[in-house]
mmCIF file of C-alpha atoms and ligand atoms in Angstrom:
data_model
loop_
_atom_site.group_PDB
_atom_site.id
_atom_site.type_symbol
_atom_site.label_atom_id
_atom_site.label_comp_id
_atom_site.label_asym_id
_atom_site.label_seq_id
_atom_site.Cartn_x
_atom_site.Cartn_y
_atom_site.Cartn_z
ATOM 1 C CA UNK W 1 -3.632 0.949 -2.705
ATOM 2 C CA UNK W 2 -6.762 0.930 -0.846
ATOM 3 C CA UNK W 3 -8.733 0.908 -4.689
ATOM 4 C CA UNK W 4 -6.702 -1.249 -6.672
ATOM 5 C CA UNK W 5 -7.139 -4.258 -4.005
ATOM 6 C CA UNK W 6 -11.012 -3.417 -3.950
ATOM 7 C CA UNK W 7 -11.161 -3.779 -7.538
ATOM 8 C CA UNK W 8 -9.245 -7.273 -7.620
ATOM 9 C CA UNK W 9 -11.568 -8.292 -4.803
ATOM 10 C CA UNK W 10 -14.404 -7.251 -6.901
ATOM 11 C CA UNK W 11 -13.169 -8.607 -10.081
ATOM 12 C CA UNK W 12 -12.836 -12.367 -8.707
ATOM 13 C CA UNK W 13 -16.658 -12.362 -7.283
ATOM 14 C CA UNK W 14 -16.464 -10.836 -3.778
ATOM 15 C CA UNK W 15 -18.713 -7.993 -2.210
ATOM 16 C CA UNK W 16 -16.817 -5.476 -1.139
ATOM 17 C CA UNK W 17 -17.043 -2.273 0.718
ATOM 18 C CA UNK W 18 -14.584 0.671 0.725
ATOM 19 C CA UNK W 19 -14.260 3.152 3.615
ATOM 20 C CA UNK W 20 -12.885 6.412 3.365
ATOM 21 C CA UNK W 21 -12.841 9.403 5.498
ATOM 22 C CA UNK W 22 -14.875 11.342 2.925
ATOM 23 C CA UNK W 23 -17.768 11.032 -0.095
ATOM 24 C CA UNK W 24 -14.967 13.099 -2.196
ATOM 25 C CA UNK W 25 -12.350 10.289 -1.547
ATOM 26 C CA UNK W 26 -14.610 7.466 -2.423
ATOM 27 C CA UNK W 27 -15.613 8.952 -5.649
ATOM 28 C CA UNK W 28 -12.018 9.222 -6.588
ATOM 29 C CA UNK W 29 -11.431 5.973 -5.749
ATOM 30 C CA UNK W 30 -14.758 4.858 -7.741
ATOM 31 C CA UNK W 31 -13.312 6.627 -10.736
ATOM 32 C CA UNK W 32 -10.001 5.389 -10.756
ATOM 33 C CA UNK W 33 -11.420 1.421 -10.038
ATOM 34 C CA UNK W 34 -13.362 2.227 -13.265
ATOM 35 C CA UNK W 35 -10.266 3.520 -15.319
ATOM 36 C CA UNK W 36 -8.446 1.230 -14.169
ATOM 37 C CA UNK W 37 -10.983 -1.501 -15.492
ATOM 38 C CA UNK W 38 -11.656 0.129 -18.612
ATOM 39 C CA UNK W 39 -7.819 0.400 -19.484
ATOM 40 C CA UNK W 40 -7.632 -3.829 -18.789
ATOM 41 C CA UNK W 41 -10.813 -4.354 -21.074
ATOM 42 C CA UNK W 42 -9.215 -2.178 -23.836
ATOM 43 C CA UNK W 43 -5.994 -4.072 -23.179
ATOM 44 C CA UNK W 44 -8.210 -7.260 -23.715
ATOM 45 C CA UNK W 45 -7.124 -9.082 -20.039
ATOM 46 C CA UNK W 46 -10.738 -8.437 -18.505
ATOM 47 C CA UNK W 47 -14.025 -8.703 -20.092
ATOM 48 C CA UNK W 48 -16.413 -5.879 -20.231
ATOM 49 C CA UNK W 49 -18.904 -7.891 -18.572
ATOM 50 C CA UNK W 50 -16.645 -9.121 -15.992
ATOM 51 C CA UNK W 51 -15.675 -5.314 -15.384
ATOM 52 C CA UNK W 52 -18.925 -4.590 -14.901
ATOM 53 C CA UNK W 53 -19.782 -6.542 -12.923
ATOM 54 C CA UNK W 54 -17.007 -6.134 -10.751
ATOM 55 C CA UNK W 55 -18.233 -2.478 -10.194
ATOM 56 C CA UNK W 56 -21.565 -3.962 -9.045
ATOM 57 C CA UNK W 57 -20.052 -5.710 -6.483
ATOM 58 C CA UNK W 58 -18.657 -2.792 -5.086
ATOM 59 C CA UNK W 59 -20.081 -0.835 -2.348
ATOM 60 C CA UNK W 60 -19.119 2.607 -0.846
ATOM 61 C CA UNK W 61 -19.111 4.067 3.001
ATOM 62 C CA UNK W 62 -17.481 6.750 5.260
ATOM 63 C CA UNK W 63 -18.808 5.349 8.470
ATOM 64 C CA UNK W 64 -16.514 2.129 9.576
ATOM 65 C CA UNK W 65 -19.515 0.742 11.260
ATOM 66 C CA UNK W 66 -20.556 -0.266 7.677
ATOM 67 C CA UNK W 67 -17.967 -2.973 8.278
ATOM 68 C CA UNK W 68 -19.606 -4.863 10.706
ATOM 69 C CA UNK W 69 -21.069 -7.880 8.910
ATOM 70 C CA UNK W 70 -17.298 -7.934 7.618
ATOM 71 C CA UNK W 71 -15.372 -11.599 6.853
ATOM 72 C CA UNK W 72 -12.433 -10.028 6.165
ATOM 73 C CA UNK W 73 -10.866 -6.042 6.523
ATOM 74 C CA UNK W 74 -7.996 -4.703 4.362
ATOM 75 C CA UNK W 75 -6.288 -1.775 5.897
ATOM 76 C CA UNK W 76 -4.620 0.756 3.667
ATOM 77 C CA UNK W 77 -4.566 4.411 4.923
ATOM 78 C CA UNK W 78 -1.550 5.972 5.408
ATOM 79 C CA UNK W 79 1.584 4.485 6.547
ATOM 80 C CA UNK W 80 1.133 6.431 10.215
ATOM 81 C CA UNK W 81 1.121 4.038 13.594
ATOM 82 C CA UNK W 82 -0.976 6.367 15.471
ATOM 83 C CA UNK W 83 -3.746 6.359 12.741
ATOM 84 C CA UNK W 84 -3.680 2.705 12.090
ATOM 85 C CA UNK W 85 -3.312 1.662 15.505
ATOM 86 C CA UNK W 86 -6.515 4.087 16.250
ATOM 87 C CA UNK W 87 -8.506 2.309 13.103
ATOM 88 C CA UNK W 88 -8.085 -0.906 14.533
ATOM 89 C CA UNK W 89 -9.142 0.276 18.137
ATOM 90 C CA UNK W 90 -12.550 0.968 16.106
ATOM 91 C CA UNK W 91 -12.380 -1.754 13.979
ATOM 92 C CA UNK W 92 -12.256 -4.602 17.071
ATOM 93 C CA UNK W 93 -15.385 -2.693 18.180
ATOM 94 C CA UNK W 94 -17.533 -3.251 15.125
ATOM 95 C CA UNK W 95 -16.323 -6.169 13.275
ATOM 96 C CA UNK W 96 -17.419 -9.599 14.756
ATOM 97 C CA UNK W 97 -15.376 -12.001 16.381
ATOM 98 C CA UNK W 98 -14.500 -14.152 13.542
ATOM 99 C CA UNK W 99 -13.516 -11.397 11.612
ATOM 100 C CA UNK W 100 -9.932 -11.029 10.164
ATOM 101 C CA UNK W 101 -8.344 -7.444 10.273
ATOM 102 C CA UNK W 102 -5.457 -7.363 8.155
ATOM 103 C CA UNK W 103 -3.110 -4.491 7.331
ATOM 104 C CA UNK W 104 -1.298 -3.182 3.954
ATOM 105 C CA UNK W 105 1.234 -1.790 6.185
ATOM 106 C CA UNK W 106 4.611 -1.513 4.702
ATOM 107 C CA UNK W 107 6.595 -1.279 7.632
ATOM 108 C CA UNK W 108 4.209 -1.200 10.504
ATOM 109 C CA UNK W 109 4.485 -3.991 13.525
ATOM 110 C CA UNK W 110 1.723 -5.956 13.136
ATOM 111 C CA UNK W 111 2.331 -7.139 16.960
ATOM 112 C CA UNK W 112 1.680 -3.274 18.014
ATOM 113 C CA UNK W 113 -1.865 -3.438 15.938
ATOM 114 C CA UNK W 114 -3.097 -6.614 16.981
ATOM 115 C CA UNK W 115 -2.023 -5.344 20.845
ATOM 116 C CA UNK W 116 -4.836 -2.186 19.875
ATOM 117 C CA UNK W 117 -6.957 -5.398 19.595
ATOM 118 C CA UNK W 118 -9.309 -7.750 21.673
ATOM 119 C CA UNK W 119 -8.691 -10.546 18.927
ATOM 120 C CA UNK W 120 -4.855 -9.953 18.292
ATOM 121 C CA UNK W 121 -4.937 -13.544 16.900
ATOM 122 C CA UNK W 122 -7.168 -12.231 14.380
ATOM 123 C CA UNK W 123 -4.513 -9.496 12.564
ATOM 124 C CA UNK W 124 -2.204 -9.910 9.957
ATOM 125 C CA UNK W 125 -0.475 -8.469 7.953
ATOM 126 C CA UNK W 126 -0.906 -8.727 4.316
ATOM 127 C CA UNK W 127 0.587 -6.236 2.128
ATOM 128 C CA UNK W 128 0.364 -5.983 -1.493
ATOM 129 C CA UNK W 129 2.118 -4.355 -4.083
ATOM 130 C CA UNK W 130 1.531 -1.196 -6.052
ATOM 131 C CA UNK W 131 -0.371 -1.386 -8.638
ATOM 132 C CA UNK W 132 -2.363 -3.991 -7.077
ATOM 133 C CA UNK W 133 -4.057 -5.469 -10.145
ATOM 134 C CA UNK W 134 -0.564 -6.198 -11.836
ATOM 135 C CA UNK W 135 1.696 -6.765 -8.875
ATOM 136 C CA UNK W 136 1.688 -10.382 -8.214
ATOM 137 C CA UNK W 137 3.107 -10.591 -5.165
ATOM 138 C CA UNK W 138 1.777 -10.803 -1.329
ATOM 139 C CA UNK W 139 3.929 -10.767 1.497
ATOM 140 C CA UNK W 140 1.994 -11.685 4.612
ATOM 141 C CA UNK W 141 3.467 -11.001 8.158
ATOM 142 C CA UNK W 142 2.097 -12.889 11.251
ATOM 143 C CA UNK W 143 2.354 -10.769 14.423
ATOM 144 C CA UNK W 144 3.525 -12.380 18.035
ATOM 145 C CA UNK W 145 -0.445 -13.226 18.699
ATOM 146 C CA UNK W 146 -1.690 -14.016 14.610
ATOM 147 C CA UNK W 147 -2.849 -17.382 14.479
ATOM 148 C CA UNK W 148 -2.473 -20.348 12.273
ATOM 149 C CA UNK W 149 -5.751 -20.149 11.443
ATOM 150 C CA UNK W 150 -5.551 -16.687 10.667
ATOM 151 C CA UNK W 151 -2.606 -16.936 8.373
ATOM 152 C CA UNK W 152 -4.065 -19.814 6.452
ATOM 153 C CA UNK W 153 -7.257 -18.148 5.950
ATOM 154 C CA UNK W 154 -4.783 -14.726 4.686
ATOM 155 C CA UNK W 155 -2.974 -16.983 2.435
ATOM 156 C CA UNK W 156 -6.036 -18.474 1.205
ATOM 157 C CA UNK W 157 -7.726 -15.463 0.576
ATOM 158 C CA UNK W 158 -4.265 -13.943 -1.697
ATOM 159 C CA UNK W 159 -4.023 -17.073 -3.439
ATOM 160 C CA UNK W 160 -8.093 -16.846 -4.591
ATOM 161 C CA UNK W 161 -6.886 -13.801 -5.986
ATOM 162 C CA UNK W 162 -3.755 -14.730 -8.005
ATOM 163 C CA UNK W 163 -1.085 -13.866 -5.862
ATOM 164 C CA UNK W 164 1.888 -15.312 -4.548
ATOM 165 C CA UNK W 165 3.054 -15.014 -1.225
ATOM 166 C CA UNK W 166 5.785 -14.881 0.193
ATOM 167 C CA UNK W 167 6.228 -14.797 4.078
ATOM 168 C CA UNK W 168 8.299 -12.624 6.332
ATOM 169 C CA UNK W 169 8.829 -12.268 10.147
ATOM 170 C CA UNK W 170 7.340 -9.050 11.680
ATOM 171 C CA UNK W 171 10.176 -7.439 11.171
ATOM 172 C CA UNK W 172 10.168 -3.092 10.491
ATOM 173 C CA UNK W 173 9.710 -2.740 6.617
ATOM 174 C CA UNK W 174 9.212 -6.825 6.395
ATOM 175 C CA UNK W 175 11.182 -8.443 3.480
ATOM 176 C CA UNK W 176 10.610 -6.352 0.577
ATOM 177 C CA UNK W 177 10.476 -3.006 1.579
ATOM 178 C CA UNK W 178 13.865 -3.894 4.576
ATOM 179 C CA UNK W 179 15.381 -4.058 0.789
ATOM 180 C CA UNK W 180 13.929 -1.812 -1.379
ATOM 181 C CA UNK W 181 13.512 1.525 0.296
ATOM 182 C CA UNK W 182 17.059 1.996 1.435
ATOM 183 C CA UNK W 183 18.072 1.337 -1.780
ATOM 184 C CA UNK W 184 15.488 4.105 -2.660
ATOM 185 C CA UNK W 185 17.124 6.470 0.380
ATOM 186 C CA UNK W 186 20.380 5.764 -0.849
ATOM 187 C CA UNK W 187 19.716 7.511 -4.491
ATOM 188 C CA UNK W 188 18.303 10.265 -2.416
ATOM 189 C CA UNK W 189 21.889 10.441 -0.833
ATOM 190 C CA UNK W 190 23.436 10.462 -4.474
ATOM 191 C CA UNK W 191 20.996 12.457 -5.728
ATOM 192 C CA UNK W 192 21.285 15.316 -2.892
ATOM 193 C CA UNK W 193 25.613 14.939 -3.326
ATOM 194 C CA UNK W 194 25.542 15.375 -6.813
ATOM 195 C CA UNK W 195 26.913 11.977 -7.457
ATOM 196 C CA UNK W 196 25.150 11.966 -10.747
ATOM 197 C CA UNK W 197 21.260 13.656 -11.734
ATOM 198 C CA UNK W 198 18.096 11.724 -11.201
ATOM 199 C CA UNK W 199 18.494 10.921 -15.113
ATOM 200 C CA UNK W 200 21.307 9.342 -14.990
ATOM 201 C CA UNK W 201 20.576 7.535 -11.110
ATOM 202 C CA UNK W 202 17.038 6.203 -12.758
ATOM 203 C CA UNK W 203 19.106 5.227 -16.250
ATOM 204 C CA UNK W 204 22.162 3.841 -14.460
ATOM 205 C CA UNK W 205 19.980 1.324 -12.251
ATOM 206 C CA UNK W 206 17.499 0.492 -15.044
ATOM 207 C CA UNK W 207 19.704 -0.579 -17.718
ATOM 208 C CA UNK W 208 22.715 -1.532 -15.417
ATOM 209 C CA UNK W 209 20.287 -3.757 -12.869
ATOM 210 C CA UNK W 210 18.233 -4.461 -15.116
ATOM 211 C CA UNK W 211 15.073 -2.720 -12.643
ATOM 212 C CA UNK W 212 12.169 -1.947 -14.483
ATOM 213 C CA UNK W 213 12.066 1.512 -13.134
ATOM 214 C CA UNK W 214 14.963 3.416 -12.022
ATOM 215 C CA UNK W 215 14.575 4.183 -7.695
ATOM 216 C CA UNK W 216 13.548 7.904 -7.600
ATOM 217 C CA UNK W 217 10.875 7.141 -10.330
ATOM 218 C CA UNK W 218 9.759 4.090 -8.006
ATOM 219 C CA UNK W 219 9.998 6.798 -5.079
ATOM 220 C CA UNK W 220 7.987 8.954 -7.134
ATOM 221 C CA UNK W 221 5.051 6.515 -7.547
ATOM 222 C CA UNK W 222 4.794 4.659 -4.371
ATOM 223 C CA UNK W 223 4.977 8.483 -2.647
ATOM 224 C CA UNK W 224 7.679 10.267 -1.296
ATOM 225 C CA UNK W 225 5.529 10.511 2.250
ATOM 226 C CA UNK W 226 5.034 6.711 2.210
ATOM 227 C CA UNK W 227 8.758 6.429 1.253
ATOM 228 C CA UNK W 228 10.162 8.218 3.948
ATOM 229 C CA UNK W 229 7.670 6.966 6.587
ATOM 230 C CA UNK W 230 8.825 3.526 6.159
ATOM 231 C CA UNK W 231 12.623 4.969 6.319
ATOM 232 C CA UNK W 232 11.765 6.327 9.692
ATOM 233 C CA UNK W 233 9.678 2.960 11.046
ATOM 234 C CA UNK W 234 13.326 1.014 9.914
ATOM 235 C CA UNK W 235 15.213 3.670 11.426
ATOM 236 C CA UNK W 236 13.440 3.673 15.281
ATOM 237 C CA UNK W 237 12.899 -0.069 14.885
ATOM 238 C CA UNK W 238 16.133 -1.497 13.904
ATOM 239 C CA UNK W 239 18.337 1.431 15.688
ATOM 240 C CA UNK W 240 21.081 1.278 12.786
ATOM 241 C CA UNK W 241 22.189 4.921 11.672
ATOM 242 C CA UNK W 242 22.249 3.431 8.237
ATOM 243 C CA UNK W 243 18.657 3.719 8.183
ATOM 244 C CA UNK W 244 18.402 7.446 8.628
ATOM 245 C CA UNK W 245 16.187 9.073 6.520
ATOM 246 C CA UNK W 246 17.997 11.588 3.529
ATOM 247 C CA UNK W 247 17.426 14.864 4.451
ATOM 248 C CA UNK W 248 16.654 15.424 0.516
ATOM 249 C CA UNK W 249 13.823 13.041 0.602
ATOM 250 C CA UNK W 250 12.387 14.570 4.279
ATOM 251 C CA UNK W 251 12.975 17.966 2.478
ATOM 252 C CA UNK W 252 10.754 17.271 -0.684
ATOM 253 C CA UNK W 253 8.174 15.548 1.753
ATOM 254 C CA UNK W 254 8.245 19.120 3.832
ATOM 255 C CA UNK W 255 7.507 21.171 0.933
ATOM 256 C CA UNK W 256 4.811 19.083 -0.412
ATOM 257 C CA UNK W 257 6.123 17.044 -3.268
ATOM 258 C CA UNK W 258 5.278 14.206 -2.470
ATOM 259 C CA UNK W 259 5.794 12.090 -6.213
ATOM 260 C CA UNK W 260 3.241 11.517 -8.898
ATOM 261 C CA UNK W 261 -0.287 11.533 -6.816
ATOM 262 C CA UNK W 262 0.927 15.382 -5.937
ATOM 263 C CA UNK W 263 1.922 16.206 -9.330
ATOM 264 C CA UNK W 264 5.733 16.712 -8.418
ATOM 265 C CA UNK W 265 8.465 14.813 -6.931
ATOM 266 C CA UNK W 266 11.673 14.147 -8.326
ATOM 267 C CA UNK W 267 10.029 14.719 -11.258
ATOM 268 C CA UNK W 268 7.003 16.573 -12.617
ATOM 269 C CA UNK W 269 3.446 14.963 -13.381
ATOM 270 C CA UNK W 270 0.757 16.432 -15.942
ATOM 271 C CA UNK W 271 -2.914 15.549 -14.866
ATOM 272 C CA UNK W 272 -3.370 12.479 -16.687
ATOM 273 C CA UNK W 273 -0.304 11.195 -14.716
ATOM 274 C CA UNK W 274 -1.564 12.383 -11.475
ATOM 275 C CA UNK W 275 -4.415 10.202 -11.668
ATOM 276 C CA UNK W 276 -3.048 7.060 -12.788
ATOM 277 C CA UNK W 277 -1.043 7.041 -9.820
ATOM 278 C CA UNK W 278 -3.908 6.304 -7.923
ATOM 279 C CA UNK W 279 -4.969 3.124 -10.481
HETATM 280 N N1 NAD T 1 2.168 3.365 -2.293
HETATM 281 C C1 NAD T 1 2.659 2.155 -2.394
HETATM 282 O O1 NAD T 1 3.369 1.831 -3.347
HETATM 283 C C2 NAD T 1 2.323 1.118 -1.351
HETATM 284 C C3 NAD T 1 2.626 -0.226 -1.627
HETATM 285 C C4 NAD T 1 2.295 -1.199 -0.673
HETATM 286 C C5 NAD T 1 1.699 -0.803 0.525
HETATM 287 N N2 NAD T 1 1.443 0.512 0.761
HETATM 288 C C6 NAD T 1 0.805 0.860 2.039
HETATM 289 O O2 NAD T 1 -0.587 1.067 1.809
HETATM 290 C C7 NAD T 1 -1.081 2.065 2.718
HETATM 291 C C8 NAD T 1 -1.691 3.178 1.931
HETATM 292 O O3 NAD T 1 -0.725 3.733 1.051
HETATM 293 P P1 NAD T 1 -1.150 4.599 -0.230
HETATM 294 O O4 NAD T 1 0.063 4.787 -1.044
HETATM 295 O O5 NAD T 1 -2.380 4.024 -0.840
HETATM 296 O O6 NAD T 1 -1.496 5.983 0.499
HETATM 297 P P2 NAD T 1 -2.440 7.187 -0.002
HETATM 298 O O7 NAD T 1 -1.964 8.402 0.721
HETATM 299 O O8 NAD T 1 -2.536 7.206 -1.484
HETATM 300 O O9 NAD T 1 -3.884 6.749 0.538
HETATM 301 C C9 NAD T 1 -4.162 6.681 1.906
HETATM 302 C C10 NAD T 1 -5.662 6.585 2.105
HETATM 303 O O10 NAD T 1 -5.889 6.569 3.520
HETATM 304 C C11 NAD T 1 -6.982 7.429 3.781
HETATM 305 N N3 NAD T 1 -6.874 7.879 5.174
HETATM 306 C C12 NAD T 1 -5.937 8.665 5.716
HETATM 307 N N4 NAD T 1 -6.191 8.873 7.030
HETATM 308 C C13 NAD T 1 -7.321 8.178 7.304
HETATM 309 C C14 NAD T 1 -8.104 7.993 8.472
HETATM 310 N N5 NAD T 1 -7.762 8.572 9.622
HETATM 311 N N6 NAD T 1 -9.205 7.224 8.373
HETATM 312 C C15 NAD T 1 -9.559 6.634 7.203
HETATM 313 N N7 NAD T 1 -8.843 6.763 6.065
HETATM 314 C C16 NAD T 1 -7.751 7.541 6.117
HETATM 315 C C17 NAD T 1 -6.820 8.563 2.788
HETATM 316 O O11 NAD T 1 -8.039 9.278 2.629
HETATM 317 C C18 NAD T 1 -6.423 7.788 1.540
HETATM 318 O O12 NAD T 1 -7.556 7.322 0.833
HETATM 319 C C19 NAD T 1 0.108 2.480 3.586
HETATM 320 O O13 NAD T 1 0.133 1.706 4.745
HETATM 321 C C20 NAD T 1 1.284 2.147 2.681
HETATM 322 O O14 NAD T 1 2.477 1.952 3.411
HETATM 323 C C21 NAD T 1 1.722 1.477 -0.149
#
């Protein structure tokens, strides 16, 4: 997620530096910003020259005090409280005051990481969808302290880059995902009763609703880890037993198949798959 809304940032004129925890990381990400460029210029939506410039703009660093002449942060490691929560400890440190720190989270209170905050009025949370560069929609989240300023300036900033918004309460899972991944847990149940195969739960959604992707393929690609996190963030935050994760999908997270970036999920990946996962 983290490289697909660096490379829209980069492709509409703004500088932009990625942080990851290692140089190994960033040079994936670097190469799958570039694919993912090349394959719109061959597609003929981007120019070559805007592509490359785009890369240009972009700027790599494993240190988040590289951040500190900031405008604006994007969030997006994974969906764990305790890791975001400790990023944007750090984060308040080295970014300025006027600084907004925003958050891909799917699920995640934005109250709790503004709270981690000196400038809680400063986080938001603004969470795109995968893959970036073709999703159009934003949903942005304001926490208990987020300003109007701050949302405006959010909404501003998705709109500069083609996006839509739409706007939810911080609420676990928000709007979209308070929808779409217990739909997602509830093939897991079918799935794990034998209701019907993953074939026929993928087919049976696709051509009967009309969904672009059948649920455990979409489970597949957004990551079974990711998948099941959220599950568990709706399940402690709303307190409903119908929110309790399948014990299929925790299963397949346990033994490492974790979808399409791990090569196996519900279903099996070849390479070439693998990496355009992360496009
Ligand atoms: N996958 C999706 O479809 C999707 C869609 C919308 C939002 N999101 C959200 O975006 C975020 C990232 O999801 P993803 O699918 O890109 O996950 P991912 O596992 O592919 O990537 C997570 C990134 O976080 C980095 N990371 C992990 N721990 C870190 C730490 N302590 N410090 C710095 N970096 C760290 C990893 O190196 C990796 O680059 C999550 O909050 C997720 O809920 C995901």
């Amino acid at each position: 997620m983290g490289s697909g809304i660096a490379q829209i940032c980069a492709t509409k004129g703004l500088d932009v530096l990625i942080n990851d925890r290692s140089a190994d990381l960033l040079d994936r990400s670097m190469q799958s910003i570039r694919k993912s460029l090349q394959r719109l210029t061959q597609k003929g939506s981007l120019s070559k020259e805007t592509a490359d410039e785009a890369l240009g703009r972009i700027r790599t660093e494993t240190s988040l005090e590289g951040l500190r002449h900031a405008d604006f942060v994007i969030e997006a490691v994974v969906e764990d409280e305790a890791i975001k929560r400790n990023i944007f400890q750090t984060l308040d440190k080295v970014t300025s005051v006027h600084t907004i720190l925003a958050s891909n989270t799917s699920s995640i209170s934005i109250t709790k990481l503004g709270a981690a905050t000196s400038k809680p009025h400063r986080v938001i949370g603004m969470h795109f969808m995968n893959p970036v560069p073709l999703m159009k929609l934003v949903e942005l989240a304001r926490g208990q302290h987020t300003s109007g300023q701050t949302f405006e300036a959010c909404k501003g900033l998705a709109e500069f880059l083609g996006k839509d918004v739409a706007t939810s309460q911080d609420r676990p899972g928000f709007l979209v995902n308070r929808v779409l991944i217990p739909m997602i847990n509830e093939a897991f149940f079918c799935l794990m009763e034998g209701v019907g195969s993953a074939e026929d739960i993928d087919k049976g959604m696709r051509l009967g609703t009309n969904q672009p992707m059948g649920p455990l393929r979409l489970a597949d690609f957004i990551g079974l880890d990711t998948c099941l996190s959220i599950m568990k963030v709706l399940h402690n935050g709303l307190g409903d037993s119908k929110y309790r994760p399948c014990p299929l999908l925790q299963s397949y997270v346990d033994a490492g198949w974790v979808g399409q970036k791990a090569g196996k999920g519900v279903y099996q990946y070849d390479q070439e798959h693998q990496k355009d996962a992360r496009t």
